[in-house]
Coordinates of C-alpha atoms in Angstrom, one line a residue:
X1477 CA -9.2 -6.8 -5.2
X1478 CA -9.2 -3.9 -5.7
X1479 CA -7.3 -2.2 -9.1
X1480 CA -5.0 0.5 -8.7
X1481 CA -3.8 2.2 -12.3
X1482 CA -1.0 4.3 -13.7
X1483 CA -1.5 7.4 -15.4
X1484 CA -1.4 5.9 -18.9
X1485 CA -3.6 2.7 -18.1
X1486 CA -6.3 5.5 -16.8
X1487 CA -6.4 6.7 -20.1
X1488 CA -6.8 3.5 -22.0
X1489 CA -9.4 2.5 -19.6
X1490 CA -11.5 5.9 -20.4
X1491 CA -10.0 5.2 -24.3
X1492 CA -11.6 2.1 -24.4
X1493 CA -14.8 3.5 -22.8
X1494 CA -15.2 5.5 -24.9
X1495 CA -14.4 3.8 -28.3
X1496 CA -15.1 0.5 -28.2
X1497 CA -18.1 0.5 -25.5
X1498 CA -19.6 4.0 -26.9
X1499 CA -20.2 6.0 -23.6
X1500 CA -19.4 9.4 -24.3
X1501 CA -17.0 11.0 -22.4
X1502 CA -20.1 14.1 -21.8
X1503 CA -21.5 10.9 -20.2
X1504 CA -18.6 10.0 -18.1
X1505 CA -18.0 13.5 -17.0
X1506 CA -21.5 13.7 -16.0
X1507 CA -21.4 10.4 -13.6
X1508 CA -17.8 11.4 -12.4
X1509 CA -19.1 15.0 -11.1
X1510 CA -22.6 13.6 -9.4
X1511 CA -20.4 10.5 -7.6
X1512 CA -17.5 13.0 -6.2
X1513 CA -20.9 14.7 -5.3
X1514 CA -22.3 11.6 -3.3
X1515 CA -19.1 10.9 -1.2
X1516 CA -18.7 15.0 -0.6
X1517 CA -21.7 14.5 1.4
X1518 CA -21.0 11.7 3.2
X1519 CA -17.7 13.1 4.2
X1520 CA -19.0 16.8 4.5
X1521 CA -22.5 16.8 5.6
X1522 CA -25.5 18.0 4.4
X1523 CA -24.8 21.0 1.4
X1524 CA -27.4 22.8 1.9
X1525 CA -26.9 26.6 2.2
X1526 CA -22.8 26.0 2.4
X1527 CA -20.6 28.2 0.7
X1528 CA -18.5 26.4 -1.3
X1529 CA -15.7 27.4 -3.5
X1530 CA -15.0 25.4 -6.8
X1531 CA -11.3 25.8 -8.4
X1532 CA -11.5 24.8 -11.8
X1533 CA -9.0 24.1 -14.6
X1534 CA -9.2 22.9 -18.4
X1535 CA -8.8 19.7 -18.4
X1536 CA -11.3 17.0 -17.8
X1537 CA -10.1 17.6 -14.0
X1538 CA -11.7 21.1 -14.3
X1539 CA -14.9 19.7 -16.1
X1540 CA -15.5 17.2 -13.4
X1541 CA -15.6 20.2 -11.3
X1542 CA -18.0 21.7 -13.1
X1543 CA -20.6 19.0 -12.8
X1544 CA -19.8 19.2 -9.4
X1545 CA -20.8 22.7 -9.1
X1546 CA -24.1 22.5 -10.6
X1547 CA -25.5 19.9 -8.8
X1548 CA -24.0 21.5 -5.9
X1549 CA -25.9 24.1 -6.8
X1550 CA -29.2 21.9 -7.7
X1551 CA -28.2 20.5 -3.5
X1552 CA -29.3 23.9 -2.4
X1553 CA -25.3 25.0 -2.0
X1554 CA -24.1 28.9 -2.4
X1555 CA -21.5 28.2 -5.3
X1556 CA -18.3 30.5 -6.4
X1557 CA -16.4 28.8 -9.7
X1558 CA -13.0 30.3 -10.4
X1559 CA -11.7 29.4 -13.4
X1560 CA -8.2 29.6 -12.9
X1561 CA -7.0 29.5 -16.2
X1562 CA -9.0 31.5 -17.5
X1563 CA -11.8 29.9 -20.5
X1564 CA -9.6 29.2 -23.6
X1565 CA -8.8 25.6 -24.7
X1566 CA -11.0 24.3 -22.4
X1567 CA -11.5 20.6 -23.1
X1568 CA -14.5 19.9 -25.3
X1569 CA -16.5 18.1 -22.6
X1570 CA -15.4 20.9 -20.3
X1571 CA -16.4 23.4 -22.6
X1572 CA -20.2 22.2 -22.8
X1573 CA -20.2 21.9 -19.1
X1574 CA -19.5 25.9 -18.7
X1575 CA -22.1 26.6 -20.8
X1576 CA -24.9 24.5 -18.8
X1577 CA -23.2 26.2 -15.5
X1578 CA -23.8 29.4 -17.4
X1579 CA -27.1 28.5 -18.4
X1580 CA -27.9 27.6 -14.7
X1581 CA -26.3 30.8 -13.4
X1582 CA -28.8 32.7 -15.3
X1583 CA -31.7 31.2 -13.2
X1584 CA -29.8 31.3 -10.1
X1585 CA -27.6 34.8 -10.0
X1586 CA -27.7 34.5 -6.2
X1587 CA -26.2 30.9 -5.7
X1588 CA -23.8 31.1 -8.1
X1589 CA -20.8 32.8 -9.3
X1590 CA -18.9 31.9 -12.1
X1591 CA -15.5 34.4 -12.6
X1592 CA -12.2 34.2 -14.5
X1593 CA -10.4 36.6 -12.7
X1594 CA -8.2 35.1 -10.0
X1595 CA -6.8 38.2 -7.9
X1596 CA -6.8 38.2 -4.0
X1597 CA -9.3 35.3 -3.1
X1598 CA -10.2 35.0 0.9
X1599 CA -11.0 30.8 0.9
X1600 CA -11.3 31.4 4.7
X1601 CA -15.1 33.1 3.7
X1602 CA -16.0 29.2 2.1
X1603 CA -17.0 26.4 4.5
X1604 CA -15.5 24.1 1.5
X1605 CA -13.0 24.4 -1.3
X1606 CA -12.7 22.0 -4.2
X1607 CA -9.7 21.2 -6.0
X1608 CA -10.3 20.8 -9.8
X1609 CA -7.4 22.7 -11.3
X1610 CA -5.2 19.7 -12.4
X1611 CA -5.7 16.2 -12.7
X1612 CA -3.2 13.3 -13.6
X1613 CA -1.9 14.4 -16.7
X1614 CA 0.6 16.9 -14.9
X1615 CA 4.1 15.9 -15.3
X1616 CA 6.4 19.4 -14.5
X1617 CA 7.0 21.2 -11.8
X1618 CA 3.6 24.1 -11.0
X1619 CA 3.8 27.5 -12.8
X1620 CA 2.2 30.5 -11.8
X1621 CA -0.9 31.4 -11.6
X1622 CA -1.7 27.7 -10.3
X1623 CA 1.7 27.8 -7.8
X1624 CA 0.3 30.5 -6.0
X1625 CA -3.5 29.6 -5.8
X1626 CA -2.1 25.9 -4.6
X1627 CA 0.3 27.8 -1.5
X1628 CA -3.2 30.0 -1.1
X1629 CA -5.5 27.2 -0.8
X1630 CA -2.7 25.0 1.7
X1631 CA -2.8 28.2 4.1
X1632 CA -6.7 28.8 4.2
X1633 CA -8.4 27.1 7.1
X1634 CA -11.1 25.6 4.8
X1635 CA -11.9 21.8 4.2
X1636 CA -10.2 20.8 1.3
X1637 CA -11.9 18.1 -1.4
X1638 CA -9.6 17.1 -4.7
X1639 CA -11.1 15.7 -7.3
X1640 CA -9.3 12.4 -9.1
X1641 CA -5.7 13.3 -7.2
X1642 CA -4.3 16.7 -5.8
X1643 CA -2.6 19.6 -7.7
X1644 CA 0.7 19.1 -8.4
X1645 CA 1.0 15.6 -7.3
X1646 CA 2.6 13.1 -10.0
X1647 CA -0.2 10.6 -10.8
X1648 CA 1.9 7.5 -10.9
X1649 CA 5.3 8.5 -8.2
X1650 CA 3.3 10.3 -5.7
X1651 CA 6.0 13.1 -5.9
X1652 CA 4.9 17.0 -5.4
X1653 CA 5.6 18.8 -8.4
X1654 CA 6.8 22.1 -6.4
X1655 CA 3.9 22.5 -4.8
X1656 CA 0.5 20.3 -4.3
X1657 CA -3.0 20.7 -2.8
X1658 CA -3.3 19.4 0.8
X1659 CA -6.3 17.7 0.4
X1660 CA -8.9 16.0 3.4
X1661 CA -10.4 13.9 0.9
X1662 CA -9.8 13.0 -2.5
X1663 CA -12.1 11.7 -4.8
X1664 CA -10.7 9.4 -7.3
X1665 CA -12.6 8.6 -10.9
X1666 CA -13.0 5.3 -11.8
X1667 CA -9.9 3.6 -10.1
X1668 CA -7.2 4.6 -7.4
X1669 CA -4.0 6.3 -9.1
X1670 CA -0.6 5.4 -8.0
X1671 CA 0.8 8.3 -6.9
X1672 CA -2.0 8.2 -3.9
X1673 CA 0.0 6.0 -2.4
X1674 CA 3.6 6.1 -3.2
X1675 CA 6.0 9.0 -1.7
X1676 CA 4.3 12.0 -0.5
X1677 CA 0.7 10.9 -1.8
X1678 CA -0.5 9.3 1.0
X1679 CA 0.2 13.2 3.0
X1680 CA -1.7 15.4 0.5
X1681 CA -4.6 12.9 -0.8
X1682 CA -6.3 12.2 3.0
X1683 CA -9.2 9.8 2.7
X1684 CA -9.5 8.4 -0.8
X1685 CA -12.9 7.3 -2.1
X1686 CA -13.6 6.1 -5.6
X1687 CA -16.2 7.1 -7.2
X1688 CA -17.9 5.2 -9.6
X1689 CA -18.1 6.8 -13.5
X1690 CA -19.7 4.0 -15.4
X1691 CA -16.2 2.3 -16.6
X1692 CA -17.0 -1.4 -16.7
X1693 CA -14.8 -3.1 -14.6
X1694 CA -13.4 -5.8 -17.2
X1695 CA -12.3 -2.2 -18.9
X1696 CA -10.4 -1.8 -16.1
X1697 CA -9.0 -5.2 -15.2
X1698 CA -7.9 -4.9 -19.0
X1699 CA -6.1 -1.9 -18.7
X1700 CA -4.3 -2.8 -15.8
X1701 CA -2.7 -5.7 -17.3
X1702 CA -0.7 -3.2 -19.6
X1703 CA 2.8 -2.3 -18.9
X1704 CA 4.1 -2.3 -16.3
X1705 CA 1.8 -4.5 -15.0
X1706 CA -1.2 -5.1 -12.7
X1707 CA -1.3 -3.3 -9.1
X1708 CA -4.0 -4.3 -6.4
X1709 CA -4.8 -3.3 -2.7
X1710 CA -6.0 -6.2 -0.9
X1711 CA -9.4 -5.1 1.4
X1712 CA -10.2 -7.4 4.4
X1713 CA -12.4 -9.8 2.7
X1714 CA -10.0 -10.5 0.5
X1715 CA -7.9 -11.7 3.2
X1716 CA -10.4 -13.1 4.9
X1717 CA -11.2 -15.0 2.1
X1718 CA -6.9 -16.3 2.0
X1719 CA -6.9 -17.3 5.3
X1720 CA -6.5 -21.0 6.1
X1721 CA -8.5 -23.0 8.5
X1722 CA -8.2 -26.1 10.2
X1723 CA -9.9 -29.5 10.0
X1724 CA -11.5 -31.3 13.0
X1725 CA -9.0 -34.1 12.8
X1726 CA -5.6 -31.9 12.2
X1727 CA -3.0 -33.1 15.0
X1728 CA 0.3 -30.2 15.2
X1729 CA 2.4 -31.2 12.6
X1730 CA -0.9 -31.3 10.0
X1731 CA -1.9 -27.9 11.0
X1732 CA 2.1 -27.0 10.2
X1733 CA 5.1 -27.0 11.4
X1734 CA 7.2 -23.8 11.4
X1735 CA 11.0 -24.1 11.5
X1736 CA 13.0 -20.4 12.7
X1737 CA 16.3 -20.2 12.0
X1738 CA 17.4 -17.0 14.2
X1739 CA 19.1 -15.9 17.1
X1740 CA 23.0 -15.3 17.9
X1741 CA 24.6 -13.5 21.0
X1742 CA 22.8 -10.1 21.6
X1743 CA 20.3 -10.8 19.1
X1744 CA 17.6 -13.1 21.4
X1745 CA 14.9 -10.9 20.5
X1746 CA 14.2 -11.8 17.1
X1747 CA 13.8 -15.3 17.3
X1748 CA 11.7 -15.4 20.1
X1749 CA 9.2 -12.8 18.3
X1750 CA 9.6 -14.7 14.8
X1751 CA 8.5 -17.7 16.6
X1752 CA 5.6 -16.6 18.6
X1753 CA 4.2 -14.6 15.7
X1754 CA 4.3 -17.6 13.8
X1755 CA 2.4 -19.8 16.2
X1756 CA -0.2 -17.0 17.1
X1757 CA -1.1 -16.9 13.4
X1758 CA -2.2 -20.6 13.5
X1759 CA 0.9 -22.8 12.9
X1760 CA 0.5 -26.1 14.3
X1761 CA 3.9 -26.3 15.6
X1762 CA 7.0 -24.1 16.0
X1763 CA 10.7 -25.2 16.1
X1764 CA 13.5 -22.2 16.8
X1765 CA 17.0 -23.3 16.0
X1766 CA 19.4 -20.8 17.4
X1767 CA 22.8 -20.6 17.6
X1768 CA 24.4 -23.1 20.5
X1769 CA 25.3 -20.3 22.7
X1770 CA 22.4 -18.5 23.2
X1771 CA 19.8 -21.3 22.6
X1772 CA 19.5 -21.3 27.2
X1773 CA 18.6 -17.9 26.8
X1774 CA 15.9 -18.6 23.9
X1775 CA 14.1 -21.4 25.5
X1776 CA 13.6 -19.7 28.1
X1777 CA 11.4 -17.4 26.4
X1778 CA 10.0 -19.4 24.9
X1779 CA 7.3 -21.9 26.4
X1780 CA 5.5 -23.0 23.8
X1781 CA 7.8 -23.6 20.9
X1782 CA 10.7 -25.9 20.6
X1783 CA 14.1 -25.3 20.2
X1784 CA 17.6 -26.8 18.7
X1785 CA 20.8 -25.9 18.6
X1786 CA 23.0 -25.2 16.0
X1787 CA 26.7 -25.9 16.1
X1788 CA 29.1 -23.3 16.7
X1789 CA 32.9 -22.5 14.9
X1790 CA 35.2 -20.1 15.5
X1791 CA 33.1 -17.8 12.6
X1792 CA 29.9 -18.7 13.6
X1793 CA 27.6 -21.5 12.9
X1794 CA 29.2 -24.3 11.1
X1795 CA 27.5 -25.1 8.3
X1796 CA 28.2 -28.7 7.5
X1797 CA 27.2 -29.5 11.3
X1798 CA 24.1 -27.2 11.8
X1799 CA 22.5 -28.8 7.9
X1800 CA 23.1 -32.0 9.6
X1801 CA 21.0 -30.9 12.9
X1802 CA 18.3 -29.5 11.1
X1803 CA 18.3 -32.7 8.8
X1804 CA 15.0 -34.5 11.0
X1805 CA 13.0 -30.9 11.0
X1806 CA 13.7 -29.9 7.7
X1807 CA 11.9 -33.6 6.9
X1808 CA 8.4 -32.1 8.5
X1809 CA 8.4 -28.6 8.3
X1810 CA 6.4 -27.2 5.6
X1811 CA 8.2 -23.6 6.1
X1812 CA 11.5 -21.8 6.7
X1813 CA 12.4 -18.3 8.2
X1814 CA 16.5 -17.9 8.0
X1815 CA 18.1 -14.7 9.1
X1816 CA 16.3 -12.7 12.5
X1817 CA 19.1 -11.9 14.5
X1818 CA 21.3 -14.8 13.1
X1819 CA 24.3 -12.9 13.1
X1820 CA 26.7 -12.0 10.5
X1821 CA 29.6 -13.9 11.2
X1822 CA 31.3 -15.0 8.0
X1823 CA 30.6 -18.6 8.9
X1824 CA 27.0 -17.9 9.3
X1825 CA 26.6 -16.2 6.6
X1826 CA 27.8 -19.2 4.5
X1827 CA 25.9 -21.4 6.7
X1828 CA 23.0 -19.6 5.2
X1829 CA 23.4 -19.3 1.6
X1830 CA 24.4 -23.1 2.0
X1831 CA 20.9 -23.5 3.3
X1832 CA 18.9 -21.8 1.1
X1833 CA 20.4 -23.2 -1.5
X1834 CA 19.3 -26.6 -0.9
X1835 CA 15.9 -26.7 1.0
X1836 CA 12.8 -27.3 -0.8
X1837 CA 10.5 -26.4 1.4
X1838 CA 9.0 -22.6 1.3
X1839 CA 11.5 -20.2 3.4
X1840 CA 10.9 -16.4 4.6
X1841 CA 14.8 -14.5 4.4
X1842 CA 14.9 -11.6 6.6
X1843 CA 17.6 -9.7 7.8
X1844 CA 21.1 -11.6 8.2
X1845 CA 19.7 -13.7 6.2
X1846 CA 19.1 -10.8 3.2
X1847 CA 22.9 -9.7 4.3
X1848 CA 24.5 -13.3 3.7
X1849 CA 22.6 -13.1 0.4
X1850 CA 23.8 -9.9 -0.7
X1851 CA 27.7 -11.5 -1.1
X1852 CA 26.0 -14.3 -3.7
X1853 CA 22.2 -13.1 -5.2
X1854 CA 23.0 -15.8 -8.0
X1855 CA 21.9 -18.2 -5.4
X1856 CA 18.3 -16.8 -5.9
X1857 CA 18.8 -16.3 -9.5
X1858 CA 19.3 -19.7 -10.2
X1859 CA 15.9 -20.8 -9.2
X1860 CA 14.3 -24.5 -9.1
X1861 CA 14.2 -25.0 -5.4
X1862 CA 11.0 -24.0 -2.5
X1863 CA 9.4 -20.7 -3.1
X1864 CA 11.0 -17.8 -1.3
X1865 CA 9.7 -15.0 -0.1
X1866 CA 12.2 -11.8 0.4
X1867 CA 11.2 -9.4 3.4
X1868 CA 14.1 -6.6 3.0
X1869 CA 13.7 -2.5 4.4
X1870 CA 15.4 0.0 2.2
X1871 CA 18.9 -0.5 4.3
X1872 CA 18.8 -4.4 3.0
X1873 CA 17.5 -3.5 -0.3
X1874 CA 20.4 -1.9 -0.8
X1875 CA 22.6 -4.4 0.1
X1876 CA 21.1 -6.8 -2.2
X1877 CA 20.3 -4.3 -5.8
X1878 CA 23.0 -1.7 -4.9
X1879 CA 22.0 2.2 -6.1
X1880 CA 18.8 1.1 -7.8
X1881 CA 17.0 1.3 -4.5
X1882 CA 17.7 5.2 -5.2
X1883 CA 16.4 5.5 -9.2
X1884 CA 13.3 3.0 -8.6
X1885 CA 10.2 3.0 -7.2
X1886 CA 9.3 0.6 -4.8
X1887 CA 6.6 -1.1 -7.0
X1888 CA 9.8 -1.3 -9.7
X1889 CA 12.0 -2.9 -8.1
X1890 CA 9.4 -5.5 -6.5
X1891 CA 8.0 -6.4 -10.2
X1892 CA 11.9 -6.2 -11.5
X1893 CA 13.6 -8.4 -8.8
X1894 CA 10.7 -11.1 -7.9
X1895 CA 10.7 -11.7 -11.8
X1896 CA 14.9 -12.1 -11.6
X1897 CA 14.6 -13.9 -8.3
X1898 CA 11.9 -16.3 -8.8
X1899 CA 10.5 -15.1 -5.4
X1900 CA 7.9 -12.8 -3.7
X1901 CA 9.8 -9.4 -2.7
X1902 CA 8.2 -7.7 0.3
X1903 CA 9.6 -4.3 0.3
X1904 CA 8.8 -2.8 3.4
X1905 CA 8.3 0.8 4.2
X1906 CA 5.4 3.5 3.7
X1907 CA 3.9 1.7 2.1
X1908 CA 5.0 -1.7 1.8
X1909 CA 4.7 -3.6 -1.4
X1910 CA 4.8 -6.9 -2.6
X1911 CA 6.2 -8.5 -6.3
X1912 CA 5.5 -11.9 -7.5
X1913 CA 7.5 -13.7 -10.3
X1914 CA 4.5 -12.4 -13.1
X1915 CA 4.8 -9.2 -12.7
X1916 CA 2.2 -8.5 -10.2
X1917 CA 2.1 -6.3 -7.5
X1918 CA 0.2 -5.4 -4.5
X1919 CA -0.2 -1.9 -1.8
X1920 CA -0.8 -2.8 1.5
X1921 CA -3.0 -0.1 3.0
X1922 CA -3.0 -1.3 6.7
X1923 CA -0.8 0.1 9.8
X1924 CA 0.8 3.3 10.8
X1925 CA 3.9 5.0 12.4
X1926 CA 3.9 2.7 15.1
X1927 CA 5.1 0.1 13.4
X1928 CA 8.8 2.0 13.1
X1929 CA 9.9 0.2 16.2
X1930 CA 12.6 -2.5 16.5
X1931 CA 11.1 -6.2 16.1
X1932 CA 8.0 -5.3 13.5
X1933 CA 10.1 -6.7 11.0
X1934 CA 10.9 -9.8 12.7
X1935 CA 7.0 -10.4 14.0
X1936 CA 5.9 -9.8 10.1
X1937 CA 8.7 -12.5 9.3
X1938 CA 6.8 -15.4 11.4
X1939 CA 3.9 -14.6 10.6
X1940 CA 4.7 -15.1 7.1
X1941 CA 6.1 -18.3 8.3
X1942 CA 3.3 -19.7 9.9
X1943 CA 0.8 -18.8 7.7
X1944 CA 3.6 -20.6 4.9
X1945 CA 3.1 -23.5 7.1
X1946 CA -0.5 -24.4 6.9
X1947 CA -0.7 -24.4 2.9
X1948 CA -0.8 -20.7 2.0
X1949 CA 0.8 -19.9 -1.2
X1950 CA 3.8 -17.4 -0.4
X1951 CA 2.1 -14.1 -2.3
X1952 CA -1.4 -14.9 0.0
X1953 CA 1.1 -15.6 2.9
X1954 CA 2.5 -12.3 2.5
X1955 CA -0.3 -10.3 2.0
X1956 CA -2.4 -11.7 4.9
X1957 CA 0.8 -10.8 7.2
X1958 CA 1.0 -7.2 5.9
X1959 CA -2.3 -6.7 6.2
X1960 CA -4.0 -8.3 9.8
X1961 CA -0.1 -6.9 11.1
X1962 CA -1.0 -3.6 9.9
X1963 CA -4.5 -4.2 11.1
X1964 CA -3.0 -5.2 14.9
X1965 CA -1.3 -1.7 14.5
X1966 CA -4.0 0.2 13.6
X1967 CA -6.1 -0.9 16.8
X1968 CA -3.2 -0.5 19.0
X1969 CA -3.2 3.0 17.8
X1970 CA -6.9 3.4 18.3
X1971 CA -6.8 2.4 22.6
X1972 CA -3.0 3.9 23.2
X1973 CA -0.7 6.1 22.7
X1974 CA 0.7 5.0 19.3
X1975 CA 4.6 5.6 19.6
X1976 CA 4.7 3.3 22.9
X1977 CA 4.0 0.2 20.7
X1978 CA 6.7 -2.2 20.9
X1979 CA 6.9 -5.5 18.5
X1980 CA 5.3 -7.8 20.6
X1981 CA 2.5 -5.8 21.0
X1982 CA 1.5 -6.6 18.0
X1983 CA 1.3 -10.4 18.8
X1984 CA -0.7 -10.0 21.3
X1985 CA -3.4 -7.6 19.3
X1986 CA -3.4 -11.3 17.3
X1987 CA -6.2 -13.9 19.2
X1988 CA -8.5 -10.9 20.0
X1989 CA -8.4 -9.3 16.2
X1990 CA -8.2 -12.5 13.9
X1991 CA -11.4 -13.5 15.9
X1992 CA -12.9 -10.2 16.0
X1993 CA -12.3 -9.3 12.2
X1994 CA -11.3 -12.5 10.1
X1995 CA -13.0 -15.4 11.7
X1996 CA -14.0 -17.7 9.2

C-alpha cells in the first residue's frame, strides 16, 4: 500500500537518506525537481515555448523549484523565477541550485528570468504558475510578503502546480494557515503528506502525484513506523488482492452466513439496505432479525434474505427473549451487524449491549447500536470476545468519546480508541479513516459528495458484514467496503447527476463494478 507520512517521519526518511545510505541531498533535490518535471507534463502538455512562472522560496521547497526551472528551461519553456524571499539564507542545496540557474541564465537571457523583486506581478501573462514558496515545514499562520503573493496567485486564471504540498497548508492537519495556494495538481516528493488529505487539503492540493526522489522504500516503510504510527491508502489491487472468493463446492452457509440485527417502527429502511448490501457483496446467506412489529413490513422487501423476529416489551426488544431467538443463528453465522435503525428504546438499547457482550462471532455496530454503547463503552474496553468493528459519523463519535471528537484528528482518535477498544474504528467522513488495535491506520481515497445521502452508512455497514462472513479479517473487511463503496459512488457520479444518488444505488452499482474492476 501505499505510505502516507507526517511532517516529521518525512524528514527522518530524507535524514536517513542522506546519512546512513549516503545520497546527497544535491542529489535528491536534483531527482525531486526532474520527476515534478515528468508528471507537469503529463498533466500539462507538452512545455515547449510556454510561459511559465516559477515562485520560489528558501527552503528545499524553493530548491526543488529551481531544478524545476532549469530543465524547464532545457524543455524548450520561456521561464520567469521570482524569488520571493529574496536570496539570503537560502538553504545550502538551494543555494548551489541558484547559481547553476544563473549559470544557465547567462546562455539563455531570452528564456529566462531570474528576479528578487516581487512588486505588481500579472500571473494572468503565464500559461503556468508553480508553487515553490513553502513546503511542509510551515507551522504559523502566512506573513507578508508570501500572504499576499498566495491571495495573488488564488485570483489569477493560470494553472496552478505545487510542489511537495501547497502554501500555507499544515503538512500533517490539512489546515490553511491563513491563507494557501489553490493548487490543480500537486506534486508530492517521495511520499504523500497528511495534510493532503485531512481537513481542507483535499480542496487546495487537486490531483496528487508522487514523484519519485531516489528514497528507498524500506527508508520509508521505516520511517513510518515512528510515532504516531504507520498510515496507508489502499489502491485497487490492494483490494483486489483482499477480496475473498468462493470454492466450487461452497453450499450458502460455507460461503457465509450474515446475521442483521436492525429495523424498529419507522426505521425499515436500514435493514433492508444492510441486508442486501451484504448479500450483493458475496455472502452466502443473509438473516435480518427485526423487531416483531415491523418484521411484515421487512420481509416484504426483502426476497432474498431471511427474516426473524425479535420479541417486543413495553421499552423495546426484550432482551432475555430476543438472545434466546437468535440462539440457532448465532450458532452458524460467521458475522453480526447490530444497530441500523434498531431503535433507541431503553429496552433495546440494553438488548444490545447484552448482545455484544456475549457473541463471539465478528459484529459491525452502527448507529443505535453506537448509541446503546455510548451509556456503557467499558463493554468494549473489556475485550476477549469476536472482533468488532465500529462504523460511527462525527454525531456518534461524539456520543461515544465526548469533546475529543473536537481537539483530535480523525486519524487520532481512530489509532487512540481501536487500541482502548480492541476493535477496528471506521470514522466516516471526508475522508473516512480506519484504526486497528496496533496502531495502524488507513485513508480511504474513493467516493464523493454523493455519498451524504441517508442509508450510505447503513449499505457500508453490510457490506462490511458480508464480506466479515466469508473469512475476511475485520481491517480487510473494512477497507474493501470503504473502498469498492466509494468506488460504486464514483461511477454513479461519472453517468448521472451526482446529488440524485440515493443509498441503494449504490447496491446496485455492485454486480456490474466488482466484475468490471475486482474480478478475481
Amino acid at each position: 500500500m501505499q505510505v502516507v507520512l507526517t511532517t516529521s517521519q518525512m524528514r527522518e526518511a530524507d535524514r536517513s537518506t542522506i546519512t546512513d545510505f549516503g545520497i546527497p541531498g544535491f542529489t535528491l533535490m536534483e531527482t525531486a525537481g526532474r520527476g515534478a518535471v515528468l508528471a507537469i507534463t503529463e498533466w500539462f502538455g507538452p512545455l515547449q515555448k510556454k510561459r511559465v512562472c516559477l515562485l520560489c522560496g528558501k527552503g528545499n521547497n524553493g530548491g526543488d523549484a529551481l531544478v524545476v526551472a532549469r530543465c524547464l528551461v532545457d524543455a524548450g519553456a520561456h521561464v520567469t523565477v521570482r524569488l520571493a524571499m529574496g536570496t539570503d539564507d537560502l538553504s545550502q542545496d538551494a543555494a548551489a541550485n541558484l547559481r547553476l540557474l544563473e549559470q544557465l541564465q547567462s546562455t539563455e537571457p531570452a528564456r529566462l528570468h531570474i528576479a528578487e523583486d516581487n512588486g505588481d506581478i500579472d500571473l494572468d501573462s503565464f500559461d503556468l504558475l508553480i508553487d515553490g514558496l513553502l513546503g511542509t515545514g510551515v507551522q504559523k499562520k502566512l506573513r507578508e510578503p508570501l500572504l499576499s503573493l498566495v491571495e495573488v496567485a488564488n485570483y489569477s486564471r493560470t494553472p496552478v502546480v505545487a510542489l511537495d504540498i501547497p502554501t500555507g497548508l499544515h503538512g500533517d492537519t490539512g489546515e490553511v494557515l491563513g491563507a494557501a495556494i489553490r493548487a490543480g495538481l500537486t506534486v508530492t516528493m517521495a511520499a504523500p503528506k497528511l495534510g493532503l488529505f485531512l481537513s481542507d487539503g483535499p480542496d487546495y492540493a487537486g490531483e496528487i502525484v508522487v514523484a519519485d526522489v531516489g528514497i528507498p522504500d524500506a527508508v520509508l516503510q521505516s520511517a513510518a513506523r515512528m510515532d504516531p504510527g504507520p498510515t496507508y491508502i489502499p489502491s485497487g489491487d490492494d483490494i483486489r488482492a483482499r477480496l475473498p472468493s468462493r470454492r466450487r463446492a461452497d453450499h450458502k452457509y460455507s460461503a457465509g452466513l450474515a446475521l442483521v440485527v436492525a429495523g424498529s417502527e419507522g426505521l425499515t429502511g436500514a435493514p433492508v439496505m444492510a441486508s442486501t448490501a451484504a448479500a450483493r457483496v458475496g455472502a452466502g446467506a443473509v438473516v435480518c432479525a427485526t423487531a416483531r412489529s415491523v418484521r411484515d413490513v421487512v420481509a416484504s422487501k426483502l426476497t432474498e434474505v431471511m427474516t426473524l423476529s425479535l420479541p417486543e416489551g413495553a421499552y423495546g426488544i426484550d432482551a432475555t427473549e430476543a438472545i434466546e431467538a437468535l440462539k440457532e443463528r448465532l450458532g452458524k453465522a460467521r458475522s453480526m451487524l447490530v444497530g441500523c435503525g434498531l431503535g433507541r428504546a431503553e429496552g433495546t438499547a440494553a438488548f444490545v449491549r447484552r448482545l455484544i457482550g456475549t457473541v463471539v462471532i465478528p459484529v459491525v455496530v452502527d448507529a443505535d447500536g453506537l448509541h446503546a454503547l455510548a451509556r456503557d463503552t467499558a463493554i468494549l474496553a473489556g475485550g476477549g470476545h469476536g472482533a468488532r468493528v465500529l462504523t460511527p459519523h462525527k454525531g456518534e463519535l461524539r456520543s461515544l468519546i465526548g469533546d475529543e471528537v473536537d481537539t483530535l484528528g480523525p486519524l487520532e482518535i481512530a489509532r487512540k480508541y481501536a487500541a482502548r477498544w480492541h476493535c477496528v474504528m471506521v470514522i466516516k467522513g471526508a475522508p473516512t479513516v480506519v484504526g486497528t488495535p496496533d496502531g495502524t491506520t488507513f485513508i480511504n481515497q474513493t467516493g464523493n459528495q454523493a455519498l451524504a445521502s441517508a442509508g450510505t452508512g447503513d449499505v457500508l455497514a453490510g457490506m462490511i458484514t458480508g464480506y466479515l462472513a466469508q473469512g475476511l479479517s475485520p481491517v480487510d473487511a473494512a477497507l474493501c467496503s470503504l473502498y469498492i463503496g466509494g468506488r460504486a459512488a464514483d461511477v454513479y457520479a461519472a453517468r448521472m447527476n451526482r446529488d440524485s444518488l440515493m443509498a441503494m444505488d449504490l447496491v446496485n452499482e455492485l454486480p456490474e463494478l466488482l466484475k468490471r474492476e475486482f474480478a478475481l
